[in-house]
Amino acid sequence: MSEEFKSGSGSLTSDSLEADDVLAGAEPWDPVETKLVLWSLAIAAVVLVIGLFVVPSSVLH
Amino acid sequence: MATMTNRKWYTGMLSQEDWWAVWMGLFFFGLGLLTCFNIDVIGWVTYPTKWVFSPPEGGKGAISSAFYALGKKYAYDPDAKAFYKGLGWWSIIWTYVALTVVTTVGAACMKWDVKKFVQGWTVLFFLTIAVWFVGHHAFFAATIINKHKYGLDFSLSLGGGASFILALIVGLIIGNFFKGFAGFLSEAAKPEWYIKTAIVFLGVKVGYLPIKAAATSMKLGKQVAGLTGDLFFAGAVATIVAYMVFWPGVYVISRKIFKLPRKTAAVLGSGISICGVSAAVATGGAVRAKPVVSIMVSALVVIWAVIELIILPGVFTHIWPGTSDPLVAGSAMGMAVKTDGADAAAGELLDEFLRTKIATETNGAVQWPEGIITTSAVMTKIWIDMFIGLWAFVLAMVWVYKIDRRPGETVPASEVWHRFPKFVLGYFAAWWIYLAIFFGPGHAGAAEGMTLLKMAKAGAVPVEKGLRKLFFMLTFMSLGVITDFKKLKEAQFGKMVWVYFVALFLFIIPVAVIIAYLFHHGMEIPNMAG
């Protein structure tokens, strides 16, 4: 965890541009990612439906 | 290095960049607030304006006026205004001295090499100013709307975006071809620090917007005020829907199609979906991505924003939706074009294109007022700006409690605090304090509050406009200085360019147009020709 702490709090310098691993080594898809994606889309859907009814300029009016 | 076990809630307050972005941001924000008491000590902030070598007679663009103190234009107190008017190019020195003092204190507290920092900072600052100056030559920055005022028949119409690109290019040249010089600048080339500070200044901008809108509505009249109110409401809802579709969409594209790691996909999702650079940095901090990820995404955002700025206004004008649904076009532009400057410039171009087209098509029988289409582009952008801190917080929670948590491990609530990007606190503080001024003593823009709001504006503009853009310039210059193409090639930067291309043109822009249509279809702009 301390390494993770370090990775996000320090200043970016030319030495820290060792980026060979930031695009490689994708972890397997995790169910929590499915939840994150679906919750985002669900919120979008709810706001869309409510918005279409309450926004006077929407296509429903 | 502190570990999770011995960290206190206040750990790093004087030694971390995150916190120093807050202190520096709030310091200048505080100086700006003093104008509410008619004490103007912030109007010295320097700002460039478009220029040419030989301005036409009666036109604009004299080099002698290429830099001015923002107090010249925005100070409320007449004496302060007169003083700042006299500064001209000297405003650069005032800005240099003030920023040098504050940044050097920060560098000392963070235990950097102060002597090397001051030397590097001084060169970096003046180099940035020089690039800012060049980037505002009317050939780069003037639009088709105003190029004739500078005696030009052609301009690139890049607006303020030209300066950002130039800063990045100059920085990249230094970083890749003058490595000794880059080493000299390295102690002061801190893109993360500068962008985090700029995000605090962004909070001032978001909080100041209602004050600005109150003044704009008065100018445009009652009829248009009603329309801008509708745009404000429709823009808010459309933006929430769009963002909650954009982010998961880009995340899935990055993970499933391009097989990127989670943290990189999360930062890309925010960078492409929300307001680019600021969102990428905030998300990078929240999920503890390596800083290089945020920086790579930031570079991509700037480059693609300019490409969008060049392409989209013409596409929306001549292909679809055109003059049949001008506010759908404006709103979609706001959701699609990243970075505030590029969005405003793209909105301005679209505004001009569509007004010219409708006037031509109707032989002058229909003339739309200037600025409404630009407003529709800006209204969606400001709501997206507001998402930055909120989404960083949500992602920090998800990553702490769900993704980074190992089986059987107990994660203390304090971890969320330590992981939360602290500069976002400065962003919220600045935003909410200006909002409190607007709705409190400012009487929400009513006549009895307008005096105070004008005084508040005098302090907000130098921070949200002058310092914010200067810190963006410093960010891009520093970013270039520390970027090594060889390492980027090793890091498969090209792959990220393709992720951005696919996500932007095949997903973000089509979805933005659909959502803009759902909430803005049929909205009509008043005809000023009667």
Coordinates of C-alpha atoms in Angstrom, one line a residue:
Chain A
M1 CA 0.0 0.0 0.0
S2 CA 2.8 2.4 0.7
E3 CA 4.0 2.1 -2.9
E4 CA 0.5 2.9 -4.0
F5 CA 0.6 5.9 -1.7
K6 CA 3.9 7.0 -3.3
S7 CA 2.7 6.6 -6.8
G8 CA -0.1 9.1 -6.5
S9 CA 1.2 11.8 -4.3
G10 CA 4.6 12.7 -5.6
S11 CA 5.6 15.2 -8.2
L12 CA 6.0 14.1 -11.8
T13 CA 9.6 14.4 -13.0
S14 CA 11.4 13.2 -16.1
D15 CA 12.7 10.3 -14.0
S16 CA 9.1 9.1 -13.3
L17 CA 8.3 8.8 -17.0
E18 CA 9.2 5.1 -16.9
A19 CA 5.8 4.3 -18.2
D20 CA 6.4 0.9 -19.8
D21 CA 3.8 -0.7 -17.6
V22 CA 0.9 1.8 -17.6
L23 CA -0.6 0.4 -20.9
A24 CA 0.4 -3.2 -20.4
G25 CA -0.6 -5.9 -18.0
A26 CA -4.3 -5.4 -18.0
E27 CA -6.0 -7.1 -15.1
P28 CA -8.8 -9.5 -15.8
W29 CA -12.3 -7.9 -15.8
D30 CA -13.7 -7.9 -12.3
P31 CA -17.4 -8.0 -11.4
V32 CA -17.0 -4.8 -9.5
E33 CA -16.1 -3.1 -12.8
T34 CA -19.4 -4.4 -14.2
K35 CA -21.2 -2.9 -11.3
L36 CA -19.4 0.4 -11.7
V37 CA -20.3 0.6 -15.4
L38 CA -23.9 -0.6 -14.9
W39 CA -24.5 1.9 -12.0
S40 CA -23.2 4.7 -14.1
L41 CA -25.6 3.8 -17.0
A42 CA -28.5 3.3 -14.6
I43 CA -28.0 6.8 -13.1
A44 CA -27.8 8.1 -16.7
A45 CA -31.1 6.3 -17.5
V46 CA -32.9 7.6 -14.5
V47 CA -31.7 11.2 -15.0
L48 CA -32.6 10.9 -18.7
V49 CA -36.2 9.9 -18.0
I50 CA -36.7 12.5 -15.2
G51 CA -35.0 15.1 -17.4
L52 CA -37.2 14.5 -20.4
F53 CA -40.2 15.1 -18.3
V54 CA -39.0 18.2 -16.3
V55 CA -36.9 20.1 -18.8
P56 CA -39.2 22.3 -20.8
S57 CA -37.1 22.2 -23.9
S58 CA -36.9 18.4 -24.1
V59 CA -38.4 16.5 -27.1
L60 CA -41.3 15.4 -24.9
H61 CA -42.6 18.9 -24.7
Chain B
M1 CA 7.7 8.1 3.1
A2 CA 4.8 7.8 5.3
T3 CA 3.0 4.5 5.5
M4 CA -0.7 3.8 6.0
T5 CA -0.2 3.0 9.6
N6 CA 1.6 6.1 10.9
R7 CA -0.1 8.7 8.8
K8 CA -2.1 11.4 10.6
W9 CA -5.0 13.3 9.0
Y10 CA -2.7 16.3 8.6
T11 CA 0.2 14.3 7.2
G12 CA 1.7 16.1 4.2
M13 CA -0.1 19.4 4.6
L14 CA 3.2 21.3 4.4
S15 CA 5.2 18.8 2.3
Q16 CA 3.0 17.5 -0.5
E17 CA 2.3 19.1 -3.8
D18 CA -1.4 18.4 -3.4
W19 CA -1.6 20.6 -0.4
W20 CA 0.6 23.2 -1.8
A21 CA -1.7 23.5 -4.8
V22 CA -4.4 24.2 -2.2
W23 CA -2.4 26.8 -0.3
M24 CA -1.2 28.6 -3.4
G25 CA -4.6 28.5 -5.0
L26 CA -6.5 29.7 -1.9
F27 CA -3.9 32.4 -1.3
F28 CA -4.6 34.1 -4.6
F29 CA -8.3 33.3 -4.3
G30 CA -8.2 35.1 -0.9
L31 CA -6.4 38.1 -2.4
G32 CA -9.2 38.2 -5.0
L33 CA -11.9 38.1 -2.4
L34 CA -10.5 41.3 -0.8
T35 CA -12.1 43.3 -3.7
C36 CA -15.5 42.6 -2.0
F37 CA -14.2 45.1 0.6
N38 CA -13.0 47.4 -2.2
I39 CA -9.4 46.4 -1.6
D40 CA -7.9 45.5 -5.0
V41 CA -4.5 43.8 -4.6
I42 CA -4.9 41.3 -7.4
G43 CA -5.5 43.4 -10.5
W44 CA -1.7 43.2 -11.4
V45 CA -2.2 39.7 -12.9
T46 CA -0.9 39.9 -16.5
Y47 CA -2.8 38.7 -19.5
P48 CA -2.1 38.7 -23.2
T49 CA -4.2 40.0 -26.0
K50 CA -4.0 39.4 -29.8
W51 CA -1.4 41.5 -31.6
V52 CA 0.2 42.0 -35.1
F53 CA 3.4 43.7 -36.2
S54 CA 1.5 46.3 -38.2
P55 CA -2.0 47.0 -36.9
P56 CA -4.3 48.7 -39.5
E57 CA -5.2 52.3 -39.0
G58 CA -8.0 52.4 -36.5
G59 CA -7.7 48.7 -35.9
K60 CA -6.5 46.6 -33.0
G61 CA -3.3 44.7 -32.1
A62 CA -0.5 47.1 -31.2
I63 CA 2.4 45.2 -29.6
S64 CA 2.6 47.9 -26.9
S65 CA -0.7 46.6 -25.6
A66 CA 0.0 42.9 -26.1
F67 CA 0.2 42.4 -22.3
Y68 CA -1.9 44.3 -19.8
A69 CA -2.9 44.0 -16.1
L70 CA -6.4 42.6 -15.8
G71 CA -7.2 45.3 -13.3
K72 CA -7.1 47.7 -16.2
K73 CA -10.3 46.1 -17.5
Y74 CA -12.0 44.6 -14.5
A75 CA -11.0 46.7 -11.4
Y76 CA -14.1 48.2 -9.7
D77 CA -12.3 51.0 -7.9
P78 CA -11.4 53.9 -10.3
D79 CA -8.1 54.6 -8.6
A80 CA -7.1 50.9 -8.8
K81 CA -8.2 50.8 -12.4
A82 CA -6.0 53.8 -13.3
F83 CA -3.0 52.3 -11.5
Y84 CA -3.4 49.0 -13.3
K85 CA -3.9 50.7 -16.6
G86 CA -0.4 52.2 -16.3
L87 CA 1.3 48.8 -15.7
G88 CA 1.0 47.5 -19.3
W89 CA 3.9 45.1 -20.0
W90 CA 5.2 45.7 -16.4
S91 CA 2.4 43.6 -15.2
I92 CA 4.6 40.6 -16.2
I93 CA 7.2 41.6 -13.7
W94 CA 4.5 42.1 -11.0
T95 CA 3.1 38.7 -11.8
Y96 CA 6.6 37.1 -11.8
V97 CA 7.5 38.6 -8.4
A98 CA 4.3 37.6 -6.7
L99 CA 4.4 34.0 -8.1
T100 CA 8.1 33.6 -7.4
V101 CA 7.6 34.5 -3.7
V102 CA 4.7 32.0 -3.2
T103 CA 6.2 29.2 -5.3
T104 CA 9.6 29.5 -3.6
V105 CA 8.0 29.2 -0.2
G106 CA 6.2 26.1 -1.4
A107 CA 9.4 24.7 -2.9
A108 CA 11.3 25.3 0.4
C109 CA 8.6 23.6 2.4
M110 CA 8.6 20.6 0.0
K111 CA 12.4 20.4 0.6
W112 CA 13.3 21.0 -3.0
D113 CA 16.6 22.6 -4.0
V114 CA 15.5 26.2 -3.6
K115 CA 18.4 27.8 -5.5
K116 CA 17.9 25.5 -8.4
F117 CA 14.2 26.0 -8.3
V118 CA 14.4 29.8 -8.4
Q119 CA 16.8 29.7 -11.3
G120 CA 14.7 27.1 -13.2
W121 CA 11.4 28.9 -12.4
T122 CA 12.7 32.2 -13.6
V123 CA 13.7 30.9 -17.0
L124 CA 10.5 28.7 -17.2
F125 CA 8.3 31.7 -16.3
F126 CA 9.7 34.1 -18.9
L127 CA 9.9 31.4 -21.6
T128 CA 6.2 30.6 -20.9
I129 CA 5.3 34.3 -21.2
A130 CA 7.3 34.5 -24.5
V131 CA 5.3 31.6 -25.9
W132 CA 2.0 33.1 -24.6
F133 CA 2.9 36.2 -26.5
V134 CA 3.8 34.4 -29.7
G135 CA 0.6 32.3 -29.4
H136 CA -1.5 35.4 -29.3
H137 CA -0.3 36.7 -32.7
A138 CA -3.5 37.3 -34.5
F139 CA -2.4 34.9 -37.2
F140 CA -2.8 32.1 -34.7
A141 CA -5.4 33.4 -32.3
A142 CA -7.8 35.7 -34.3
T143 CA -11.0 34.1 -35.5
I144 CA -12.8 34.7 -38.8
I145 CA -15.0 37.0 -36.7
N146 CA -12.3 39.5 -35.7
K147 CA -9.3 38.8 -38.0
H148 CA -10.1 41.9 -40.1
K149 CA -9.6 44.1 -37.1
Y150 CA -6.0 43.1 -37.2
G151 CA -5.7 43.7 -40.9
L152 CA -5.5 39.9 -41.7
D153 CA -7.2 38.1 -44.6
F154 CA -6.5 34.7 -43.1
S155 CA -6.0 33.4 -39.6
L156 CA -5.8 29.9 -38.1
S157 CA -8.7 30.7 -35.7
L158 CA -7.2 28.7 -32.8
G159 CA -8.0 31.2 -30.1
G160 CA -6.2 30.7 -26.8
G161 CA -5.6 27.1 -27.8
A162 CA -2.7 28.1 -30.0
S163 CA -0.7 29.1 -26.9
F164 CA -1.2 25.8 -25.2
I165 CA 0.0 23.9 -28.3
L166 CA 3.0 26.1 -28.7
A167 CA 3.9 25.7 -25.0
L168 CA 3.8 22.0 -25.4
I169 CA 5.8 22.0 -28.6
V170 CA 8.5 24.3 -27.2
G171 CA 8.7 22.2 -24.1
L172 CA 9.0 19.0 -26.1
I173 CA 11.8 20.5 -28.2
I174 CA 13.7 21.4 -25.0
G175 CA 13.0 18.1 -23.4
N176 CA 14.1 16.0 -26.4
F177 CA 16.8 18.1 -28.1
F178 CA 18.3 20.2 -25.4
K179 CA 18.6 17.8 -22.5
G180 CA 21.1 19.8 -20.6
F181 CA 18.8 22.8 -20.6
A182 CA 15.9 20.5 -19.6
G183 CA 18.0 19.3 -16.7
F184 CA 18.5 22.9 -15.6
L185 CA 14.7 23.5 -15.7
S186 CA 13.8 20.2 -14.1
E187 CA 13.6 21.4 -10.5
A188 CA 10.9 23.9 -11.6
A189 CA 9.2 21.9 -14.3
K190 CA 6.4 20.5 -12.2
P191 CA 3.3 20.0 -14.4
E192 CA 1.4 18.3 -11.6
W193 CA 1.8 21.1 -9.2
Y194 CA 0.8 23.7 -11.7
I195 CA -2.2 21.9 -13.0
K196 CA -3.5 21.1 -9.5
T197 CA -3.2 24.8 -8.7
A198 CA -5.0 25.7 -11.9
I199 CA -7.8 23.4 -10.8
V200 CA -8.3 25.4 -7.6
F201 CA -8.5 28.5 -9.8
L202 CA -11.0 26.6 -11.9
G203 CA -13.2 26.5 -8.7
V204 CA -13.1 30.3 -8.7
K205 CA -14.3 30.2 -12.4
V206 CA -17.2 27.9 -11.7
G207 CA -18.3 29.9 -8.6
Y208 CA -18.0 33.2 -10.6
L209 CA -20.1 32.0 -13.5
P210 CA -23.5 33.0 -12.0
I211 CA -22.1 36.5 -11.4
K212 CA -21.0 36.6 -15.0
A213 CA -24.3 35.2 -16.3
A214 CA -26.2 37.9 -14.4
A215 CA -24.3 40.5 -16.3
T216 CA -24.7 38.7 -19.6
S217 CA -28.4 38.3 -19.3
M218 CA -28.8 42.0 -18.6
K219 CA -27.0 42.7 -21.8
L220 CA -29.0 40.4 -23.9
G221 CA -32.3 41.5 -22.7
K222 CA -35.3 39.8 -21.1
Q223 CA -36.2 37.6 -24.0
V224 CA -32.7 36.2 -24.3
A225 CA -32.4 36.0 -20.5
G226 CA -35.2 33.5 -20.5
L227 CA -33.5 31.5 -23.2
T228 CA -30.2 31.4 -21.4
G229 CA -32.1 30.2 -18.3
D230 CA -33.6 27.4 -20.3
L231 CA -30.1 26.6 -21.7
F232 CA -28.7 26.5 -18.2
F233 CA -31.3 24.0 -17.0
A234 CA -31.2 21.8 -20.1
G235 CA -27.4 21.9 -20.1
A236 CA -27.3 20.7 -16.5
V237 CA -29.5 17.6 -17.2
A238 CA -27.9 16.8 -20.5
T239 CA -24.5 17.0 -19.0
I240 CA -25.3 14.6 -16.2
V241 CA -26.8 12.1 -18.6
A242 CA -23.9 12.5 -21.1
Y243 CA -21.2 12.1 -18.5
M244 CA -22.8 9.0 -16.9
V245 CA -22.8 7.4 -20.4
F246 CA -19.4 8.7 -21.6
W247 CA -17.4 7.5 -18.6
P248 CA -18.5 3.9 -18.6
G249 CA -18.4 3.8 -22.4
V250 CA -14.8 5.0 -22.6
Y251 CA -13.8 2.7 -19.7
V252 CA -15.3 -0.3 -21.5
I253 CA -13.6 0.6 -24.8
S254 CA -10.3 1.0 -23.1
R255 CA -10.6 -2.2 -21.1
K256 CA -12.3 -4.6 -23.5
I257 CA -11.1 -3.4 -26.9
F258 CA -7.7 -2.0 -26.1
K259 CA -6.9 -4.2 -23.1
L260 CA -5.7 -1.4 -20.9
P261 CA -5.1 -1.7 -17.1
R262 CA -7.9 -0.5 -14.8
K263 CA -6.2 2.7 -13.6
T264 CA -5.2 3.8 -17.0
A265 CA -8.7 3.1 -18.3
A266 CA -10.2 5.1 -15.5
V267 CA -8.0 8.2 -16.1
L268 CA -8.7 8.0 -19.9
G269 CA -12.4 7.7 -19.2
S270 CA -12.3 10.9 -17.2
G271 CA -10.0 12.7 -19.5
I272 CA -12.0 12.0 -22.6
S273 CA -15.4 12.3 -21.0
I274 CA -15.2 15.3 -18.6
C275 CA -13.1 18.4 -18.9
G276 CA -9.9 16.8 -20.1
V277 CA -6.7 17.8 -18.3
S278 CA -8.2 18.7 -14.9
A279 CA -10.4 15.6 -14.7
A280 CA -7.5 13.3 -15.8
V281 CA -5.3 14.7 -13.0
A282 CA -8.0 14.5 -10.3
T283 CA -8.9 10.9 -11.3
G284 CA -5.3 9.9 -11.5
G285 CA -4.9 11.0 -7.9
A286 CA -8.1 9.3 -6.8
V287 CA -7.3 5.9 -8.2
R288 CA -3.5 6.2 -7.5
A289 CA -2.5 5.9 -11.1
K290 CA 1.1 6.6 -11.9
P291 CA 1.5 10.3 -12.6
V292 CA 2.6 9.6 -16.2
V293 CA -0.8 8.3 -17.0
S294 CA -2.5 11.7 -16.2
I295 CA 0.2 13.5 -18.1
M296 CA 0.0 11.4 -21.2
V297 CA -3.8 11.8 -21.2
S298 CA -3.4 15.6 -20.7
A299 CA -1.1 15.9 -23.7
L300 CA -3.7 13.9 -25.8
V301 CA -6.5 16.1 -24.6
V302 CA -4.8 19.3 -25.8
I303 CA -3.9 17.9 -29.2
W304 CA -7.3 16.4 -29.8
A305 CA -9.1 19.5 -28.6
V306 CA -7.5 21.6 -31.3
I307 CA -8.4 19.0 -33.9
E308 CA -12.0 19.1 -32.7
L309 CA -11.9 22.9 -32.7
I310 CA -10.9 22.9 -36.4
I311 CA -13.3 20.2 -37.6
L312 CA -16.5 20.3 -35.6
P313 CA -17.8 23.8 -36.1
G314 CA -17.8 23.2 -39.9
V315 CA -19.3 19.8 -39.6
F316 CA -22.2 21.0 -37.3
T317 CA -22.8 24.0 -39.6
H318 CA -22.7 22.3 -43.0
I319 CA -23.6 18.7 -42.5
W320 CA -25.9 18.4 -39.4
P321 CA -27.8 19.8 -37.5
G322 CA -27.0 23.2 -39.2
T323 CA -29.4 26.1 -38.9
S324 CA -32.4 23.8 -38.3
D325 CA -31.3 23.1 -34.8
P326 CA -28.5 25.6 -33.9
L327 CA -28.7 25.0 -30.1
V328 CA -28.4 21.3 -30.5
A329 CA -25.2 21.9 -32.4
G330 CA -23.9 24.3 -29.7
S331 CA -24.8 22.0 -26.8
A332 CA -23.2 19.0 -28.5
M333 CA -20.1 21.0 -29.1
G334 CA -19.9 21.8 -25.3
M335 CA -20.1 18.1 -24.4
A336 CA -17.6 17.0 -27.1
V337 CA -14.8 19.5 -27.1
K338 CA -12.5 19.2 -24.1
T339 CA -10.7 22.1 -22.4
D340 CA -12.6 25.3 -21.7
G341 CA -10.6 27.5 -24.1
A342 CA -11.1 25.2 -27.1
D343 CA -14.8 24.8 -26.3
A344 CA -15.3 28.5 -26.1
A345 CA -13.4 29.1 -29.3
A346 CA -15.3 26.3 -31.1
G347 CA -18.6 27.7 -29.8
E348 CA -17.6 31.2 -31.0
L349 CA -16.8 29.8 -34.5
L350 CA -20.0 27.9 -34.6
D351 CA -21.9 31.0 -33.6
E352 CA -20.4 33.0 -36.4
F353 CA -20.8 30.2 -39.0
L354 CA -24.5 29.6 -38.2
R355 CA -25.5 33.2 -37.9
T356 CA -23.9 34.0 -41.2
K357 CA -25.5 30.9 -42.8
I358 CA -29.0 31.7 -41.6
A359 CA -28.7 35.4 -42.7
T360 CA -27.5 34.3 -46.1
E361 CA -30.2 31.6 -46.5
T362 CA -33.0 34.1 -45.6
N363 CA -31.5 37.2 -47.4
G364 CA -31.2 38.9 -44.0
A365 CA -34.8 38.2 -42.9
V366 CA -33.5 36.2 -40.0
Q367 CA -30.7 37.5 -37.8
W368 CA -29.8 35.8 -34.6
P369 CA -28.2 37.8 -31.8
E370 CA -24.5 37.1 -31.3
G371 CA -23.5 34.9 -28.4
I372 CA -26.5 32.6 -27.9
I373 CA -25.0 29.6 -29.7
T374 CA -21.7 30.2 -27.9
T375 CA -23.7 30.3 -24.6
S376 CA -25.3 26.9 -25.4
A377 CA -21.7 25.4 -25.8
V378 CA -20.5 27.0 -22.6
M379 CA -23.5 26.0 -20.6
T380 CA -22.8 22.3 -21.0
K381 CA -19.1 22.8 -20.4
I382 CA -19.5 24.5 -17.1
W383 CA -21.6 21.6 -15.7
I384 CA -19.0 19.2 -16.9
D385 CA -16.4 21.2 -14.9
M386 CA -18.5 20.8 -11.8
F387 CA -18.3 17.0 -12.2
I388 CA -14.5 16.9 -11.7
G389 CA -14.4 16.8 -7.9
L390 CA -17.5 14.8 -7.4
W391 CA -16.4 12.0 -9.7
A392 CA -12.9 12.0 -8.2
F393 CA -14.5 11.4 -4.8
V394 CA -16.7 8.6 -6.2
L395 CA -13.8 6.8 -7.8
A396 CA -11.6 7.2 -4.7
M397 CA -14.3 5.4 -2.7
V398 CA -14.7 2.6 -5.3
W399 CA -11.0 2.0 -5.6
V400 CA -10.3 2.1 -1.9
Y401 CA -13.2 -0.2 -0.9
K402 CA -13.7 -2.4 -3.9
I403 CA -10.8 -2.6 -6.4
D404 CA -7.6 -2.1 -4.4
R405 CA -8.9 -3.9 -1.3
R406 CA -7.2 -7.3 -0.8
P407 CA -9.2 -10.2 0.6
G408 CA -9.4 -10.0 4.4
E409 CA -7.8 -6.6 4.5
T410 CA -9.5 -3.9 6.6
V411 CA -9.3 -0.5 5.0
P412 CA -9.6 2.4 7.5
A413 CA -12.0 5.2 6.5
S414 CA -9.0 7.6 6.8
E415 CA -7.6 5.9 3.6
V416 CA -10.3 7.7 1.6
W417 CA -9.1 11.0 3.1
H418 CA -5.4 10.3 2.3
R419 CA -6.3 9.1 -1.2
F420 CA -8.6 12.0 -2.0
P421 CA -7.0 14.6 -4.2
K422 CA -6.6 17.5 -1.8
F423 CA -6.5 20.2 -4.4
V424 CA -10.1 19.4 -5.1
L425 CA -10.9 20.8 -1.7
G426 CA -9.5 24.1 -2.8
Y427 CA -11.6 23.8 -5.9
F428 CA -14.8 23.3 -3.9
A429 CA -13.9 26.0 -1.4
A430 CA -13.4 28.6 -4.1
W431 CA -16.5 27.5 -5.9
W432 CA -18.8 27.5 -2.9
I433 CA -17.6 30.8 -1.4
Y434 CA -18.3 32.7 -4.6
L435 CA -21.6 30.9 -4.9
A436 CA -22.4 32.0 -1.3
I437 CA -21.6 35.6 -2.2
F438 CA -23.9 35.4 -5.2
F439 CA -26.9 34.0 -3.4
G440 CA -26.2 35.8 -0.1
P441 CA -25.2 39.5 -0.2
G442 CA -25.3 39.4 -4.0
H443 CA -29.0 38.8 -3.9
A444 CA -28.7 36.4 -6.8
G445 CA -28.1 39.2 -9.3
A446 CA -30.9 41.5 -8.2
A447 CA -30.3 45.2 -8.5
E448 CA -29.5 45.7 -4.8
G449 CA -26.7 43.1 -5.0
M450 CA -25.1 44.2 -8.2
T451 CA -22.6 46.6 -6.7
L452 CA -21.1 43.8 -4.5
L453 CA -21.1 41.4 -7.4
K454 CA -19.2 43.8 -9.6
M455 CA -16.7 44.2 -6.8
A456 CA -16.4 40.4 -6.5
K457 CA -15.9 40.2 -10.2
A458 CA -12.9 42.5 -10.0
G459 CA -11.2 40.0 -7.8
A460 CA -12.4 36.8 -9.5
V461 CA -11.4 37.5 -13.0
P462 CA -7.7 38.0 -12.5
V463 CA -7.6 34.6 -10.7
E464 CA -10.0 32.6 -12.9
K465 CA -8.8 34.0 -16.1
G466 CA -5.3 35.3 -15.8
L467 CA -3.7 33.0 -13.2
R468 CA -5.6 29.9 -14.3
K469 CA -4.5 30.2 -17.9
L470 CA -1.0 31.1 -16.9
F471 CA -0.8 28.0 -14.8
F472 CA -2.2 25.9 -17.7
M473 CA 0.6 27.4 -19.8
L474 CA 3.2 26.5 -17.2
T475 CA 1.7 23.0 -17.1
F476 CA 2.1 22.4 -20.8
M477 CA 5.6 23.9 -21.0
S478 CA 6.7 21.8 -18.0
L479 CA 5.0 18.8 -19.5
G480 CA 7.0 19.1 -22.7
V481 CA 10.2 19.7 -20.8
I482 CA 10.0 16.4 -18.8
T483 CA 8.6 14.3 -21.7
D484 CA 11.1 12.0 -23.4
F485 CA 9.8 10.7 -26.8
K486 CA 11.9 7.6 -26.5
K487 CA 10.3 6.7 -23.2
L488 CA 6.8 7.5 -24.6
K489 CA 7.5 5.2 -27.6
E490 CA 8.5 2.5 -25.1
A491 CA 5.3 3.3 -23.3
Q492 CA 3.2 2.7 -26.4
F493 CA 1.9 6.2 -26.5
G494 CA 0.6 5.6 -30.0
K495 CA -1.9 3.1 -28.6
M496 CA -3.4 5.7 -26.3
V497 CA -3.8 8.0 -29.3
W498 CA -5.9 5.3 -31.0
V499 CA -8.0 4.8 -27.8
Y500 CA -8.7 8.5 -27.8
F501 CA -9.6 8.6 -31.5
V502 CA -12.0 5.7 -31.3
A503 CA -13.6 6.9 -28.1
L504 CA -14.0 10.5 -29.3
F505 CA -15.2 10.1 -32.9
L506 CA -17.1 6.9 -32.7
F507 CA -18.6 7.2 -29.3
I508 CA -18.4 10.6 -27.5
I509 CA -19.4 12.9 -30.4
P510 CA -22.4 10.7 -31.6
V511 CA -23.7 10.3 -28.1
A512 CA -23.2 14.0 -27.4
V513 CA -25.3 14.9 -30.5
I514 CA -28.1 12.5 -29.5
I515 CA -28.3 13.8 -26.0
A516 CA -28.1 17.4 -27.1
Y517 CA -31.0 16.7 -29.5
L518 CA -33.1 15.1 -26.8
F519 CA -32.9 18.2 -24.6
H520 CA -32.4 21.1 -27.1
H521 CA -34.4 20.1 -30.2
G522 CA -36.7 22.9 -31.3
M523 CA -35.3 25.6 -29.1
E524 CA -35.5 28.8 -31.1
I525 CA -33.2 31.8 -31.1
P526 CA -35.0 35.2 -31.2
N527 CA -34.9 36.9 -34.5
M528 CA -33.4 40.3 -34.1
A529 CA -34.6 41.4 -37.6
G530 CA -38.1 41.2 -36.4

